[in-house]
Each structure stands twice: as structure tokens, then as C-alpha cells.
Short mmCIF file of C-alpha atoms in Angstrom, two decimals:
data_model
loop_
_atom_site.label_atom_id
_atom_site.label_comp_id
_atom_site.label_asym_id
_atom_site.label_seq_id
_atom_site.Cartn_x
_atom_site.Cartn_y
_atom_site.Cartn_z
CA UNK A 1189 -120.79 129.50 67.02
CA UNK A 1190 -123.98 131.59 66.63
CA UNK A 1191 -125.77 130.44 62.95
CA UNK A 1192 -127.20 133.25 61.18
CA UNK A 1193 -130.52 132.62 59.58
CA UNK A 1194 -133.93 134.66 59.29
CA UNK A 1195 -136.09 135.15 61.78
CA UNK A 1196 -139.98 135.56 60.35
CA UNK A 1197 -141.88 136.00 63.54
CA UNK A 1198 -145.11 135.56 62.26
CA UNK A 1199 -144.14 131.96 60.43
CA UNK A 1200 -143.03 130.84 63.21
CA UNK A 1201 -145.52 131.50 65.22
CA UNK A 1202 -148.31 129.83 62.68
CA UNK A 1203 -145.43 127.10 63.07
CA UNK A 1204 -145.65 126.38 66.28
CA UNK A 1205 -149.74 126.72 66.81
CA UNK A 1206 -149.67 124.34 63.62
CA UNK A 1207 -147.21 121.67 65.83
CA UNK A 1208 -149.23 122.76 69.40
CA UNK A 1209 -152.51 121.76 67.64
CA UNK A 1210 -151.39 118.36 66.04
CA UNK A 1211 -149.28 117.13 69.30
CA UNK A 1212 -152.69 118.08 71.26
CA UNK A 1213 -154.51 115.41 68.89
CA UNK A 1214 -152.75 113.01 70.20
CA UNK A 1215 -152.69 111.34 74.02
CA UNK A 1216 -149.41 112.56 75.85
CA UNK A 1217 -148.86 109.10 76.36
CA UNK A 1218 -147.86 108.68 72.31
CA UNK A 1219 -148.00 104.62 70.97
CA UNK A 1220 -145.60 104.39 68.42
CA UNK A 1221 -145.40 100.48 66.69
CA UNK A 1222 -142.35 100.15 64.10
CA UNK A 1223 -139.10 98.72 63.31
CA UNK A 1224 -136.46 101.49 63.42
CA UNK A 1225 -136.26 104.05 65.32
CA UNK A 1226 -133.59 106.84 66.40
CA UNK A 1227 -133.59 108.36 69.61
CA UNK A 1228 -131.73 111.81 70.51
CA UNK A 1229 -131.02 112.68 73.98
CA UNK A 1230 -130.80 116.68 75.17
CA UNK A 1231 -129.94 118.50 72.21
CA UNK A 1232 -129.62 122.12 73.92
CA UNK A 1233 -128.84 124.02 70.67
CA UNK A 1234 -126.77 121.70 69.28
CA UNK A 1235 -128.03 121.66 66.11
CA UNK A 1236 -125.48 120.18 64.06
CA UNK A 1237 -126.16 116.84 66.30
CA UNK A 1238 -129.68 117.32 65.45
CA UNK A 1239 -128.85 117.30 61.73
CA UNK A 1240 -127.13 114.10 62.61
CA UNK A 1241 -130.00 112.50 63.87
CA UNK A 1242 -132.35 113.69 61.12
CA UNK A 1243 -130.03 111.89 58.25
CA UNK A 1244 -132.10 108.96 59.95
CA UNK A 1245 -134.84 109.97 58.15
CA UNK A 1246 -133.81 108.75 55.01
CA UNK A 1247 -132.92 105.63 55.96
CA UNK A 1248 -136.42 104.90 57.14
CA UNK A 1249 -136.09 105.09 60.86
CA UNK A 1250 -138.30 107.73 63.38
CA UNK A 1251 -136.47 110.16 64.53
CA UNK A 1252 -137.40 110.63 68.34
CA UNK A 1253 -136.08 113.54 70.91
CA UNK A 1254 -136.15 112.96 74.57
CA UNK A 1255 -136.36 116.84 75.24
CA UNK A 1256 -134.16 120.08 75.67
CA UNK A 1257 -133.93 121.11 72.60
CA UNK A 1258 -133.15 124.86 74.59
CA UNK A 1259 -131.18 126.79 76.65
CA UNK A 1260 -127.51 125.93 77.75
CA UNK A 1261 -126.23 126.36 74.45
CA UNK A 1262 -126.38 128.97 71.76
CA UNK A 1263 -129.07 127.96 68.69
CA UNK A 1264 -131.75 127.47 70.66
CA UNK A 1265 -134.16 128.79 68.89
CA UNK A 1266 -132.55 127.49 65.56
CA UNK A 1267 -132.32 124.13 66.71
CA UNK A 1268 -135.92 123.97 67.93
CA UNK A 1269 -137.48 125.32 64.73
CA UNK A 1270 -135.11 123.04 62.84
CA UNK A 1271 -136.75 120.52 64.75
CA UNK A 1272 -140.29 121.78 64.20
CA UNK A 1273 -139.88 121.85 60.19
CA UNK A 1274 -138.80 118.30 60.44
CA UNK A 1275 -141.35 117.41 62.49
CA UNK A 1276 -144.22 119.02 60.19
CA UNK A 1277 -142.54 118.26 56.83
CA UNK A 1278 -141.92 114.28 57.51
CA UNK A 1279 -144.61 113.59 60.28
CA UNK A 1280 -141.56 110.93 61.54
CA UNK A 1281 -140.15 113.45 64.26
CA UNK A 1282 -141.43 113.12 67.52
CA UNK A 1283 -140.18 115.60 70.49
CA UNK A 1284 -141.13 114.77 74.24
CA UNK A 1285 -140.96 116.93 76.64
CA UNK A 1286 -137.79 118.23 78.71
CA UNK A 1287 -137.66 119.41 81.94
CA UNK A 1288 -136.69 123.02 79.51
CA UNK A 1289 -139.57 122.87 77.29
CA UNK A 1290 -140.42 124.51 80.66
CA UNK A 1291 -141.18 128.53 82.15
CA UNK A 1292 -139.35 127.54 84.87
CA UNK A 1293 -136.06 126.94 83.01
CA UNK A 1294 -136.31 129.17 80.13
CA UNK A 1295 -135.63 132.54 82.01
CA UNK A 1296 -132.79 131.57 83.72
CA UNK A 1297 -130.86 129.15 81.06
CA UNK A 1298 -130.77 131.04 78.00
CA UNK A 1299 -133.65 130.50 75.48
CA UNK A 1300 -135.53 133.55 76.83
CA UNK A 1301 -132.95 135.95 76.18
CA UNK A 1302 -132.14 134.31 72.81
CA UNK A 1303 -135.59 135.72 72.07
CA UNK A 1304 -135.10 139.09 73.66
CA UNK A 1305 -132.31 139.65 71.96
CA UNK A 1306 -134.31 139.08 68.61
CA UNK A 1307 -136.95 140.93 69.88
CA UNK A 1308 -139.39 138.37 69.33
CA UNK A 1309 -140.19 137.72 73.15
CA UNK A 1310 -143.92 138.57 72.86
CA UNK A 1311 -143.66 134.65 70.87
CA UNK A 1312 -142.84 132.92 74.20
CA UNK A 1313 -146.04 132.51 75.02
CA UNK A 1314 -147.23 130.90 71.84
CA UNK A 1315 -143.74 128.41 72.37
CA UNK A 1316 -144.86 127.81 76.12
CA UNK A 1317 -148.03 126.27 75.18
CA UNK A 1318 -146.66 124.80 72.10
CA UNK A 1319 -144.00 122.64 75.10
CA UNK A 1320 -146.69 122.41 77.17
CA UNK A 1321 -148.58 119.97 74.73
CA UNK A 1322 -145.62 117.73 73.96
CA UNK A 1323 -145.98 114.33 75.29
CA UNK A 1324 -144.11 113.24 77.84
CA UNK A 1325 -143.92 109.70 77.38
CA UNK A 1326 -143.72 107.99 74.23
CA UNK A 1327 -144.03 103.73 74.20
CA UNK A 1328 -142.22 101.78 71.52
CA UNK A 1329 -143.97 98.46 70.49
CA UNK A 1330 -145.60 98.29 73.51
CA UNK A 1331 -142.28 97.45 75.45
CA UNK A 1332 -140.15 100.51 75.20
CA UNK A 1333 -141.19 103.81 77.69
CA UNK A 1334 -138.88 106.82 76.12
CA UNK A 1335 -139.34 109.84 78.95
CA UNK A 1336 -136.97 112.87 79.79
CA UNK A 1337 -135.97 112.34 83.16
CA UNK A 1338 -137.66 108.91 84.50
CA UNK A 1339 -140.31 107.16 86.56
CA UNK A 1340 -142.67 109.28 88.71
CA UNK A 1341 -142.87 108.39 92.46
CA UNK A 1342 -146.67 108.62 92.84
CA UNK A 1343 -147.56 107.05 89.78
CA UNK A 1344 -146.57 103.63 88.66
CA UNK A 1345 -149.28 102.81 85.87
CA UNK A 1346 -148.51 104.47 82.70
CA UNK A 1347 -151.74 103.82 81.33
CA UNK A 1348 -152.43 107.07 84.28
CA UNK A 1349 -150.08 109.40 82.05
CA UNK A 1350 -153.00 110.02 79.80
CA UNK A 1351 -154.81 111.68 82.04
CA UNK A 1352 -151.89 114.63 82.18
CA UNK A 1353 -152.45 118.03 81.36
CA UNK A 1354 -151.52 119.77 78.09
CA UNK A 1355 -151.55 123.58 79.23
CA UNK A 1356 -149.22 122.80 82.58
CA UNK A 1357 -146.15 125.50 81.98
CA UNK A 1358 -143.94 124.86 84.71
CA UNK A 1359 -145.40 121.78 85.27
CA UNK A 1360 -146.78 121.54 88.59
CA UNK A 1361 -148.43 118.51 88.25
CA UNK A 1362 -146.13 116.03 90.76
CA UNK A 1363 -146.01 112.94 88.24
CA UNK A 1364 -145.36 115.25 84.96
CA UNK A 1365 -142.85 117.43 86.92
CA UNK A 1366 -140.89 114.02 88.00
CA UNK A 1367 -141.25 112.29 84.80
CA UNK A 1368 -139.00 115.16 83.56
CA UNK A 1369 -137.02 115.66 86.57
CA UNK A 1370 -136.30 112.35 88.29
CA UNK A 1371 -132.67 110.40 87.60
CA UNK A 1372 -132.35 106.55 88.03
CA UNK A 1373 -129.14 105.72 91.03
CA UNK A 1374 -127.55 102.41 91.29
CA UNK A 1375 -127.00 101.78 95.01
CA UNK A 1376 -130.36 103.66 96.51
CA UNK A 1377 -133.38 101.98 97.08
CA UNK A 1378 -137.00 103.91 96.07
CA UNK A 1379 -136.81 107.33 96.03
CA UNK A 1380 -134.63 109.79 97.00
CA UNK A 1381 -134.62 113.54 97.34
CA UNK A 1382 -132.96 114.88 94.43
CA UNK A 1383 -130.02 117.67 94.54
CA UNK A 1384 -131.79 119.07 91.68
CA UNK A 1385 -134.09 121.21 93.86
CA UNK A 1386 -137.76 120.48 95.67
CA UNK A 1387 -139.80 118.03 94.24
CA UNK A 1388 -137.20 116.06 91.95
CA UNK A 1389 -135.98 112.71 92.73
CA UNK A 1390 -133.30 109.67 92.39
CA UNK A 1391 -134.55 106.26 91.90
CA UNK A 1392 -133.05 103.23 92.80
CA UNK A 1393 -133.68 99.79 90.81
CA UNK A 1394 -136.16 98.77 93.33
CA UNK A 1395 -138.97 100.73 92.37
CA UNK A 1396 -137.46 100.57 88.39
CA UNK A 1397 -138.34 96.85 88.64
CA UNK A 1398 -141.52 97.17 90.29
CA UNK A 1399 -142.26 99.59 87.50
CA UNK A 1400 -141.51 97.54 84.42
CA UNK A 1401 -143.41 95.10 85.66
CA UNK A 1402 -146.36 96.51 86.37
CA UNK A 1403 -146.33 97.81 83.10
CA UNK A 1404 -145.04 95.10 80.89
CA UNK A 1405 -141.90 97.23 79.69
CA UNK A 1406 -138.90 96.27 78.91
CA UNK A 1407 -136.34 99.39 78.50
CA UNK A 1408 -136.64 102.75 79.91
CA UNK A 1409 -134.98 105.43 77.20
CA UNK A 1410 -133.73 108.94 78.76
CA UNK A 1411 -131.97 111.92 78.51
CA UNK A 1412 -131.87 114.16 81.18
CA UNK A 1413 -128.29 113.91 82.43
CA UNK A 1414 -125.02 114.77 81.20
CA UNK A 1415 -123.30 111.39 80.41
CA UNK A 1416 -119.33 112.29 78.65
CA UNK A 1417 -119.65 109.28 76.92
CA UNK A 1418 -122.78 110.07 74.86
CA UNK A 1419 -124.95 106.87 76.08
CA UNK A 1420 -124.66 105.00 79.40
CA UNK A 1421 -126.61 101.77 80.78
CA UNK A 1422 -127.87 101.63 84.19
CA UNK A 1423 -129.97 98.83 86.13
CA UNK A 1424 -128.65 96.07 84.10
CA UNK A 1425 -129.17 97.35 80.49
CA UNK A 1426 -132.33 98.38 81.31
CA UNK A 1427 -132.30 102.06 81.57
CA UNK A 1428 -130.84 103.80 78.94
CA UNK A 1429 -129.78 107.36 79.12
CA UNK A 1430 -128.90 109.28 76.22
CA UNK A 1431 -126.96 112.48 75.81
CA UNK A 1432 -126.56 114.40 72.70
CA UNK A 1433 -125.74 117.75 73.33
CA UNK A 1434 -122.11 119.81 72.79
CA UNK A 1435 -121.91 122.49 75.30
CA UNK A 1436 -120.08 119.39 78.49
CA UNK A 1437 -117.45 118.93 76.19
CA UNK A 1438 -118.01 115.06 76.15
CA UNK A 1439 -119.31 113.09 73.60
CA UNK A 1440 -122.66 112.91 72.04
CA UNK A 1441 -124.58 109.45 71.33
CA UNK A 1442 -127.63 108.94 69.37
CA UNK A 1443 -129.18 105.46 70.05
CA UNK A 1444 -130.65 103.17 66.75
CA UNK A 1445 -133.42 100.51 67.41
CA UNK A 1446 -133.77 98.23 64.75
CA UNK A 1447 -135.60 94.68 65.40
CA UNK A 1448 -135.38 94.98 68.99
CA UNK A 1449 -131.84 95.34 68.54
CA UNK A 1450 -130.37 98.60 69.95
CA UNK A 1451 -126.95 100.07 68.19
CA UNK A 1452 -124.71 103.38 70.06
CA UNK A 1453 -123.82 105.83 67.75
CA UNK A 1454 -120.88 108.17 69.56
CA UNK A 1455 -120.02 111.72 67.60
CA UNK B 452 -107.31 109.94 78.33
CA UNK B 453 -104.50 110.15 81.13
CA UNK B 454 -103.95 108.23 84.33
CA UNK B 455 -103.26 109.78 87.56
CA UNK B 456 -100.04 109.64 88.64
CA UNK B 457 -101.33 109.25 92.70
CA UNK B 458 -104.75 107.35 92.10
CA UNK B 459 -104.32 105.44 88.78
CA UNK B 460 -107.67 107.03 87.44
CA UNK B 461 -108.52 107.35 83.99
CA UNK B 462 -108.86 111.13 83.53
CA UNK B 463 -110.56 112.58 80.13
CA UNK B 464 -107.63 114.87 78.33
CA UNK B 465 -110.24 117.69 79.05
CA UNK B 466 -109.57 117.58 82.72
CA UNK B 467 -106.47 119.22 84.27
CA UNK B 468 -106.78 117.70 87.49
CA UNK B 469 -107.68 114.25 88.25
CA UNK B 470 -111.39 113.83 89.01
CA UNK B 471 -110.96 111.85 91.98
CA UNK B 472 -107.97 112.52 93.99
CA UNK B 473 -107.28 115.87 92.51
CA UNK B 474 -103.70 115.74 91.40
CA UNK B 475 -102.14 117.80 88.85
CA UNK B 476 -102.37 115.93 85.23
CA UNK B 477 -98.93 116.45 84.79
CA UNK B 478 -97.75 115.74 88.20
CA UNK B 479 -94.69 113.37 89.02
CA UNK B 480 -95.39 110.18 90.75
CA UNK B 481 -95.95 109.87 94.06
CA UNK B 482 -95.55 106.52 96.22
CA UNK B 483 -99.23 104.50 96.05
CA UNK B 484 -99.78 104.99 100.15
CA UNK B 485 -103.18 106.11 99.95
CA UNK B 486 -104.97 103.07 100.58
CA UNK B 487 -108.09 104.15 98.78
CA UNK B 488 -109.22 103.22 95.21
CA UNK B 489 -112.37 103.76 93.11
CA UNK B 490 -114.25 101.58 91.06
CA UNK B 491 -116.43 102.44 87.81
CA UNK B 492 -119.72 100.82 87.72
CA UNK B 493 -121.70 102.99 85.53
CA UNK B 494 -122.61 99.73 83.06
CA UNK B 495 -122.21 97.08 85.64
CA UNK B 496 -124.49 96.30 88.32
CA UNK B 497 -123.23 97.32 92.04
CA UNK B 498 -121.63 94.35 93.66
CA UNK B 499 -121.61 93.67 97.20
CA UNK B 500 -118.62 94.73 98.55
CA UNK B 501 -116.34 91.41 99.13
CA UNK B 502 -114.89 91.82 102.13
CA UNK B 503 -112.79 88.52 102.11
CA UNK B 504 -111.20 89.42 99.06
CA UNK B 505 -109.06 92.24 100.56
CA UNK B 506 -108.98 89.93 104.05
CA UNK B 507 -105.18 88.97 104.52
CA UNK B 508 -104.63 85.59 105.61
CA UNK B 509 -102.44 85.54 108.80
CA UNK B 510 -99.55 83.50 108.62
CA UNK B 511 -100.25 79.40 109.84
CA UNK B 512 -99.26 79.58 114.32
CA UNK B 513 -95.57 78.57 114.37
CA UNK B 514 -97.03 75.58 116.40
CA UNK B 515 -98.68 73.88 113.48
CA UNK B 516 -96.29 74.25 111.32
CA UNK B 517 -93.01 73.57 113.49
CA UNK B 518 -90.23 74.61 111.14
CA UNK B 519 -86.42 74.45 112.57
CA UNK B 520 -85.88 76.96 110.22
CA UNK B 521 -88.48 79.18 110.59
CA UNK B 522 -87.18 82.77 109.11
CA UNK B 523 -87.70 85.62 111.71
CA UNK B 524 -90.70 86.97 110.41
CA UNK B 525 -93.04 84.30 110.89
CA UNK B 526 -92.47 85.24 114.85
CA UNK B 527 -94.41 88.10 113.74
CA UNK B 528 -97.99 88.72 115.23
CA UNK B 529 -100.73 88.67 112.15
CA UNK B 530 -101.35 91.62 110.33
CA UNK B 531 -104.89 92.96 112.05
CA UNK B 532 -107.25 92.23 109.75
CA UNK B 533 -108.14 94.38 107.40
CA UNK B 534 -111.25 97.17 107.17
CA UNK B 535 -113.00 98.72 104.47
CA UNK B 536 -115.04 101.52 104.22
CA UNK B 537 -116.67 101.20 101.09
CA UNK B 538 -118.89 104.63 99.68
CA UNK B 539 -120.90 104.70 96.75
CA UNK B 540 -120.97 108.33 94.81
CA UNK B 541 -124.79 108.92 94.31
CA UNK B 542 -124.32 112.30 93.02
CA UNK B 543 -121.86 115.33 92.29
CA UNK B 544 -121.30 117.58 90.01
CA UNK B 545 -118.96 115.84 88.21
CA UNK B 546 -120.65 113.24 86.35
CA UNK B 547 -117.93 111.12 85.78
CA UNK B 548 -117.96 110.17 89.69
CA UNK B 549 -121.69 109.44 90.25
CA UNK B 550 -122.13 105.40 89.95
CA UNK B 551 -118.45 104.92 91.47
CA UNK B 552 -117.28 103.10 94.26
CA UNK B 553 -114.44 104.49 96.91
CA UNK B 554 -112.97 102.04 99.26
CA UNK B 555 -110.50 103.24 102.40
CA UNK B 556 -108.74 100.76 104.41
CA UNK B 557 -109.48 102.05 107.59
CA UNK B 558 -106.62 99.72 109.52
CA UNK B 559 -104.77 102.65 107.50
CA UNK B 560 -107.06 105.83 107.90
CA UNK B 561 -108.70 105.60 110.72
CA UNK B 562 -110.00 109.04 110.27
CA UNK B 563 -110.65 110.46 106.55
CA UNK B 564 -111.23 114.34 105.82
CA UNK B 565 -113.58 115.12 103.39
CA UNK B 566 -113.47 118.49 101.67
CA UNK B 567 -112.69 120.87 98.02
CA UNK B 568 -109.00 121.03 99.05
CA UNK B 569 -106.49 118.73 97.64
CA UNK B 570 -105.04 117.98 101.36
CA UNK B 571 -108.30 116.29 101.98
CA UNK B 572 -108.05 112.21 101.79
CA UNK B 573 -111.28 112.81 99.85
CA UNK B 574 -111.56 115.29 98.04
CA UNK B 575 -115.02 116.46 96.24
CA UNK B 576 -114.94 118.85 92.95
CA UNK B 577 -117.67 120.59 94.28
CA UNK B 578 -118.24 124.49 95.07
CA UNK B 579 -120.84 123.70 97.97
CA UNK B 580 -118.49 122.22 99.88
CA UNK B 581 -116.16 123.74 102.13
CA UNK B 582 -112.78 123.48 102.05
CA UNK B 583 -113.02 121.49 104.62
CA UNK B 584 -115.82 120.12 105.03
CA UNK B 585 -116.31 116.85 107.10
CA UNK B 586 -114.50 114.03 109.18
CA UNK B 587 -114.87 110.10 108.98
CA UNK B 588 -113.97 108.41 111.87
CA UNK B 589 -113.52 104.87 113.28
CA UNK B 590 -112.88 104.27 116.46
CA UNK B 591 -114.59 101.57 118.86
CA UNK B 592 -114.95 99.60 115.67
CA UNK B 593 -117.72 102.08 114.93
CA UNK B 594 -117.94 104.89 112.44
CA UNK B 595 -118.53 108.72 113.06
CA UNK B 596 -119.61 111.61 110.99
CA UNK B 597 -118.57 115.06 112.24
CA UNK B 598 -119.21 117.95 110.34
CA UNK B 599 -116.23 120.88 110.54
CA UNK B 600 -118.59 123.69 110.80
CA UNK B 601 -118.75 123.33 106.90
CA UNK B 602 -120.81 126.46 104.82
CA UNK B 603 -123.27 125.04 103.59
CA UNK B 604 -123.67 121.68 105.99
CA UNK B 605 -123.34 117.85 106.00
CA UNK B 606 -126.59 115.71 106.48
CA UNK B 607 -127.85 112.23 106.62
CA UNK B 608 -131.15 111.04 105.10
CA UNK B 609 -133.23 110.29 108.22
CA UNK B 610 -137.15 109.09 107.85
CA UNK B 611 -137.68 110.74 104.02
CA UNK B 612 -135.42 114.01 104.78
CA UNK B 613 -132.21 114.92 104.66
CA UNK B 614 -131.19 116.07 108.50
CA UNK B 615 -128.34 118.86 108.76
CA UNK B 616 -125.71 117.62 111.46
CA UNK B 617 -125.14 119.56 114.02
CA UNK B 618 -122.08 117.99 115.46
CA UNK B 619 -120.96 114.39 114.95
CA UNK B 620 -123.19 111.17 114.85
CA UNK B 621 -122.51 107.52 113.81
CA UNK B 622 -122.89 106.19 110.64
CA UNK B 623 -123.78 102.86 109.28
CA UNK B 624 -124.06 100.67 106.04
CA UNK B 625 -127.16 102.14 104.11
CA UNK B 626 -126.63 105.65 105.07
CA UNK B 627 -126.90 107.93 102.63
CA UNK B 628 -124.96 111.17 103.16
CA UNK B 629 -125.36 114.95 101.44
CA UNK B 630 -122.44 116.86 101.62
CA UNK B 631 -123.24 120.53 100.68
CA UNK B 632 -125.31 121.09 98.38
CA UNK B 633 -124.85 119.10 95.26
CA UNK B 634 -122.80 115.66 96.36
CA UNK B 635 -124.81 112.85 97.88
CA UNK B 636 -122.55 109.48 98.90
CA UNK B 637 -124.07 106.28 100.56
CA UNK B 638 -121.78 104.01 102.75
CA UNK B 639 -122.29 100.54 101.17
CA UNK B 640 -119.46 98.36 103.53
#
């Protein structure tokens, strides 16, 4: 169902420089410390599980979203500015990036020509740079590593991912472009070359461990993948992927952290 | 949710066909001869397969255990015991397959198609692959890959790459296999 609402080019453009300038403030490896937090997987337009997830707010948790916020589904662009207001009215939404907060995706899955068709392409640009600066790793209490996709072959110290650029589009940085590519496998070992095209990967548990410990984590929280029961666990509770979009048909989970204590919510 | 009337698998009510063996949701039941059966491990950590579990013991040798009235079947010979190929889904398409286990008895199929058709013994919901697409084979107590001049190819992850088969080649526990383009399997046992 398309949502009809007014498009202001201009405000959302100041919107989105506004959101661009603060995310660039801070590192794109993003400390968060604090007791409750919610965590939305790939959105995709589906806004009305975004609305879900925002309810949160009230209740005193942080809302974060593990990326793809566009294409696939229709809203798009509704569901990202949605996401944007929230994110500059409370300060307690957090985006990462998505492997389509990305020029590589856009033209081909849908967001692109949901600006076309409201003749507001010449704003891509201004959006590109605006995904561009989103972090793409966020750490919870020191213990937690939210990313899109997973851990990066060439790169197992995240204290590294501060170093990554803020302006790459695509990306073509190798450990940026697998953070928000790569998919954890149970029954691989390391990596393996992904059916998701050059340069992505699978991991196995492996190099998951030898990750986490190197960097004192405990949980890994993604999105990335479609998963038709909303949230899955992978690598013995360890990796946690989260799904919350509509447009598989399945269902759509958002994930609560409260204490240390995790809780599945399943729409 | 409904269960396959051939397989036994769960199937979500969204799916007309079941998502591993590819019968009709509605479809009468059929006798359970296939021999092959998956497992769902997407919350559980991969076991190693256990072998001796699915091992039938052979009846005691009429000699130890001298009964006068020994019924006619324990003149038998013992059942040969049994193999199992066991595969590991990696990734397909269908989501709802990758994580799962597929075993095969091979003392029952020594030689298991692979392809998008529902006559194959395995049969893959995916567009990349032919329909059909690849043979398993054990023979010599050994197991064989041969590719049935398939579309879009069948290759095994060789020293970091995936390398197209040409023909046939053997196969062996850790292998990891690519069939098309978008399902990846790894034989486990």
C-alpha cells in the first residue's frame, strides 16, 4: 500500500544535511552505554514496523536500526524520513548502515525510482552522502557489536573501524563493504565466497570466535538476511540476526535488551 | 504450517509446494521410501553426524546363540551396514533451507540426482539450476560428483575459489559444493 504524504523537497533536504552533519560528529564506530535498547533489523519500507519499533521510545529504550531502511518495498522514502524525524526529534534513534544505504543498490532495487517518480531525483545525492556517513558499527556496553551484515575478513580489531571513511558511496573500502555484506554459516570454517556477488562473504564460527575474542564482545546483532521467523540465533546464541521487514511474507522481529537480558518480539 | 505428505517437513501455509522435497501441499500420501530426511539446525549448533546411531546391529551368528528353534530369518545374512551421506545447506534461495541438514542412505541410493525438477531425489528451489543439474554417486565405497552439462555449472571450492567441473570428480567430507548460481551445500558425513 503506497502512503500518501507531502513531499517538501527542500525540508528534506536541510533534513538530511542536518542528520549527515551530526552522524559525521561522531566516530563510525558509535559507543553507546545504557540499559534498554531496541534493535530493528531491515526495514525496507516497512514503515508500519518502524512505527512499531519507535513506540520504544516511550518506554525509555534506544531505538537502533541495523540498515535498509530502502528499496524492496514501497515507502521507501517515507519510511526513511520517518526515521530521520525520529532520529532528530528524540536524539535516541540510531541508523547503521545497510548494504542499501548504498549507490550500488539504490538504482536497481527501487528507492531511486521512488524518487524519480516524485521528481525529486536531483536529492539523491544529498541522501548518498547523508548513508555514506552512517556508522557502520555501533557497540553496546562495551560487549555488544550491532553491524548490517557481519565480521570483515581483513579486519579483526574493531577498534580499526574508526579509521573508515564517511564519503565511501558504494563502499569500496573491502572491510566496510563486508561489514555490510558478509553472512555468518554454521558448518563452514573462515571465509567463504559469498553467492551474493564479488567481494561478499560467509563466515563460519571459527573466525566468529576468534573475533569476539579479540575484541572482548559478547553478541554480534544483524540484519542483513531474510529470516521468516523475524529473529534467528546462530553460533550458539551468539549471533543474532534480525529481520523486520514485510515484503518475504514471513514474520518480522524486533529484539529488546534490557539488563543484559535480550527479549524477541515477533509481529 | 503443513507437513509434507512424502518428506514430513514442516511447510509455512505460504508455500504451495514443500520446500524440500517439492510435493504438492495438498498431495495424497505416498509410501516413506525415500530414505532421506532433513534436519533444522538454525538455533542449534551443527552436530557431528552420528553414524552409529543409524548403524543396524546384525543379528548375534546362529553359532553363539544355538537356538533349536531358531525362526527362518535369523539364517539370514546381516543387513550391509548402513551409509550416510550427510549435506549441510550453506545457502539457497530459500531461506528456510540454509542451516539444514540432508541425510541419504546410500545402501539405498547409491546414486542421487540433483536438480529444479520434482523427479530429482534432491530437488533445489532454485532458478540457476538446471533441471537437471548434477549426479551423486557411490561406488568403490567412494563418492563422485558429475555435473549433467547443467546451464549455469556445478563447482567445488578448491584453494579459495570455486572451480567449475568439467566432468565428474570425487568428493569428500569438507567439500563444499556450488550448484548454479545461488545454492552452496557442504558434505559433512
Amino acid at each position: 500500500m503506497d502512503i500518501q504524504y507531502l513531499i517538501i523537497p527542500e525540508y528534506i533536504k536541510d533534513l538530511v544535511i542536518s542528520e549527515r552533519d551530526s552522524s559525521l560528529k561522531n566516530s563510525p564506530l558509535l559507543k553507546l552505554n545504557g540499559p534498554k535498547f531496541a534493535i530493528l533489523g531491515d526495514t525496507h519500507g516497512a514503515i508500519h514496523v518502524s512505527d512499531e519499533g519507535f513506540r520504544y521510545l516511550n518506554q525509555g529504550y534506544t531505538v537502533i536500526m541495523l540498515g535498509d531502511l530502502v528499496d524492496r518495498g514501497p515507502n521507501s522514502l517515507m519510511n526513511l524520513l520517518y526515521a530521520l524525524e525520529m532520529s532528530f526529534l528524540t536524539g535516541k534513534v540510531i541508523i547503521i548502515r545497510g548494504n542499501h544505504e548504498s549507490s550500488l543498490t539504490n538504482p536497481f532495487y527501487g528507492f531511486l525510482d521512488e524518487l524519480k517518480n516524485n521528481d525529486i531525483e536531483w536529492l539523491y545525492d544529498f541522501i548518498l552522502s547523508y548513508f555514506a556517513s552512517l556508522p557502520p558499527a555501533i557497540l553496546l556496553n562495551g560487549k555488544i557489536l550491532c553491524v548490517h551484515g557481519g565480521i570483515p575478513s581483513s579486519e579483526d580489531n574493531i577498534g580499526n573501524f574508526e579509521k573508515l571513511p564517511r564519503d565511501d558511496f558504494e563502499p569500496s573500502n573491502k572491510v566496510l563493504f563486508e561489514i555490510l555484506w558478509n553472512d555468518p554459516r554454521e558448518y563452514i570454517e573462515g571465509f567463504l565466497p559469498s553467492t551474493r556477488g564479488d567481494g561478499a562473504f560467509f563466515f563460519g564460527e571459527d573466525v566468529f570466535d576468534k573475533f569476539m575474542k579479540s575484541n572482548h564482545l559478547d553478541y554480534i546483532i544483524r540484519g542483513h538476511e531474510v529470516k521468516m521467523s523475524g529473529i534467528a540465533y546462530n553460533f550458539h546464541g551468539r549471533m543474532i540476526t534480525v529481520f523486520s521487514s514485510e515484503y518475504h511474507g514471513g514474520k518480522k522481529g524486533i529484539l529488546l535488551i534490557e539488563d543484559g537480558k535480550f527479549k524477541n518480539v515477533i509481529i | 504450517m503443513w507437513k509434507c505428505s512424502r518428506c514430513g517437513t514442516e511447510n509455512d501455509d505460504s508455500y504451495d509446494y514443500c520446500i524440500v522435497c517439492g510435493v504438492e501441499k495438498n498431495a495424497p500420501p505416498v509410501a516413506q521410501s525415500q530414505g532421506t530426511q532433513t534436519q533444522q539446525s538454525s538455533s542449534q549448533p551443527p552436530e557431528l553426524p552420528k553414524q552409529e546411531a543409524q548403524v543396524q546391529q546384525p543379528p548375534m551368528p546362529p553359532e553363539q546363540t544355538p537356538q533349536p528353534q531358531a525362526q527362518p530369518q535369523s539364517q539370514m545374512p546381516p543387513p550391509a551396514p548402513t551409509k550416510l551421506l550427510r549435506m549441510a545447506v550453506i545457502q539457497s534461495p530459500n531461506s528456510e533451507l540454509i542451516g539444514k541438514t540432508i541425510d541419504f542412505d546410500l545402501t539405498l541410493f547409491s546414486i542421487i540426482s540433483i536438480g529444479r525438477n520434482p523427479e530429482n531425489l534432491l530437488q533445489f528451489p532454485d532458478q540457476s539450476i538446471s533441471r537437471r543439474h548434477a549426479l551423486i554417486e557411490f561406488k568403490d565405497d567412494k563418492l563422485f560428483i558429475k555435473d549433467l552439462q547443467s546451464t549455469n555449472g556445478t563447482f567445488i571450492f578448491k584453494n579459495g575459489y570455486f572451480e567449475k567441473l568439467e566432468t565428474e570428480a570425487e568428493i569428500n567430507p569438507g567439500d563444499v559444493i556450488k550448484f548454479g548460481e545461488g545454492t552452496v551445500v557442504r558434505i559433512i558425513g
